[in-house]
PDB file of C-alpha atoms in Angstrom:
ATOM      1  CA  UNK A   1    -109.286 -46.830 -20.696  1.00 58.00           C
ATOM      2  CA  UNK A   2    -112.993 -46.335 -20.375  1.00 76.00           C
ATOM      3  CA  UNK A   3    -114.766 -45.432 -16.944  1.00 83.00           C
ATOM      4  CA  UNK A   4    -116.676 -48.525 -17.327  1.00 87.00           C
ATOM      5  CA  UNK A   5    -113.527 -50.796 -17.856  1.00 85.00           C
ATOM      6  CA  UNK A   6    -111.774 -49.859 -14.889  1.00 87.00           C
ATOM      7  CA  UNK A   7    -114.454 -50.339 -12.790  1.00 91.00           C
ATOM      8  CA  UNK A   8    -114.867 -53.613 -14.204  1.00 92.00           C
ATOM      9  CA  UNK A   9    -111.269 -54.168 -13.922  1.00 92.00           C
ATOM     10  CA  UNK A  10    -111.381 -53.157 -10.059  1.00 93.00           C
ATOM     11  CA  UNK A  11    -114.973 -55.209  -9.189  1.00 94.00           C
ATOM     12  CA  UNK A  12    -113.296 -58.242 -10.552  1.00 95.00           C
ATOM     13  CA  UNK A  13    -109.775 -57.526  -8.911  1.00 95.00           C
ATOM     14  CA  UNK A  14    -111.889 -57.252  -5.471  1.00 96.00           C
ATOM     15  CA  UNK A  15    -113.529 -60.122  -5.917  1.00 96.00           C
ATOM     16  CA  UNK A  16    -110.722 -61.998  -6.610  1.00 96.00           C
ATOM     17  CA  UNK A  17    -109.162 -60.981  -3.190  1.00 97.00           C
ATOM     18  CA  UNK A  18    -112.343 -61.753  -1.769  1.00 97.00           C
ATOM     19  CA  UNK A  19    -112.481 -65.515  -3.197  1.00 97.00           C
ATOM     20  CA  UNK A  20    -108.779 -66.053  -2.178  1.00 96.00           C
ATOM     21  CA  UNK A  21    -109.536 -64.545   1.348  1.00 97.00           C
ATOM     22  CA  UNK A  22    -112.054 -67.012   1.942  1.00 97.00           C
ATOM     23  CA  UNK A  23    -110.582 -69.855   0.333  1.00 97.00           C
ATOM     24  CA  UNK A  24    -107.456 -69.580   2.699  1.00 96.00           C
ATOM     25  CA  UNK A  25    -109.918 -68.939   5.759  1.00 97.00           C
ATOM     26  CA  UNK A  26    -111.886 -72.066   4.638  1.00 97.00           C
ATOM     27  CA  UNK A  27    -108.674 -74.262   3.886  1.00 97.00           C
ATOM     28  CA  UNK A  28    -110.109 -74.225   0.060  1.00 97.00           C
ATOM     29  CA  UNK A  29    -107.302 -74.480  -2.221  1.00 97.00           C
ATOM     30  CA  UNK A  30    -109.839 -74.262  -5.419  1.00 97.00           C
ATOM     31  CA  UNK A  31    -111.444 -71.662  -3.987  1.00 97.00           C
ATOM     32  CA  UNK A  32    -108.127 -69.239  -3.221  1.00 97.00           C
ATOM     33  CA  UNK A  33    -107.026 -69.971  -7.142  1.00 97.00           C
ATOM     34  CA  UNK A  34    -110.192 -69.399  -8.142  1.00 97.00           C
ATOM     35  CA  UNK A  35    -109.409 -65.578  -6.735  1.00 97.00           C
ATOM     36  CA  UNK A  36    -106.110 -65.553  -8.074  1.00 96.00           C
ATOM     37  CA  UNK A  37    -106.848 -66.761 -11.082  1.00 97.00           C
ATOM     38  CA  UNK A  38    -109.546 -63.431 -11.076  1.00 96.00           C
ATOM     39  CA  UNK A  39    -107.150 -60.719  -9.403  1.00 96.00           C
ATOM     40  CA  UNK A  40    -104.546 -61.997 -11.938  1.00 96.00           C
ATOM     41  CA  UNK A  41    -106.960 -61.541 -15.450  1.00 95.00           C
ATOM     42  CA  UNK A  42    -108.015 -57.912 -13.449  1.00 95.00           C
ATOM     43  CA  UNK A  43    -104.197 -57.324 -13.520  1.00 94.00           C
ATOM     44  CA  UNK A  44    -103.962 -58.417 -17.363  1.00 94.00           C
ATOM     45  CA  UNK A  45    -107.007 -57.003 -18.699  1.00 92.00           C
ATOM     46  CA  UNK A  46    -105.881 -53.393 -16.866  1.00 91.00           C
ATOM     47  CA  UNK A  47    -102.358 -53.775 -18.358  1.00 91.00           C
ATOM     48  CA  UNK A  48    -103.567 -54.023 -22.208  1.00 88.00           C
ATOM     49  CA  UNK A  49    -105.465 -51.108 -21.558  1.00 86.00           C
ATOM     50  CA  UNK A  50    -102.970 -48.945 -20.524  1.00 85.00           C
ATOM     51  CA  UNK A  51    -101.467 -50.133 -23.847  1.00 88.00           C
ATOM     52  CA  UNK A  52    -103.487 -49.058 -25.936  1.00 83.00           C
ATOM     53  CA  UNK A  53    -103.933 -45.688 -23.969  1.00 81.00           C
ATOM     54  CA  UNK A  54    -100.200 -45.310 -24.230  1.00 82.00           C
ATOM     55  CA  UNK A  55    -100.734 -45.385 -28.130  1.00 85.00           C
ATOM     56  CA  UNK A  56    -103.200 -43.046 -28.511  1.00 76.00           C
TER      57      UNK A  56
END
């Protein structure tokens, strides 16, 4: 997994958070799965990768 990916992986992860944080402080229920719906493609996107770094 490249440098660049995994920060990627970890702005989008925190942003996610970020978006759910506020949609439950706001009472937003599009906004908080908005976030989860980021944090959880972070999640996926970092799992493939450590696929294919598990077959190199």
């Amino acid at each position: 997994m490249g440098l660049d990916d995994k920060i990627k992986n970890a702005a989008q992860d925190l942003t996610g958070k970020g978006k759910e944080a506020a949609g439950k402080a706001t009472d937003n229920e599009r906004l908080e799965a908005e976030g989860h719906q980021d944090q959880t493609e972070a999640n996926l996107k970092k799992a493939g990768e450590n696929v294919k770094d598990a077959f190199k």
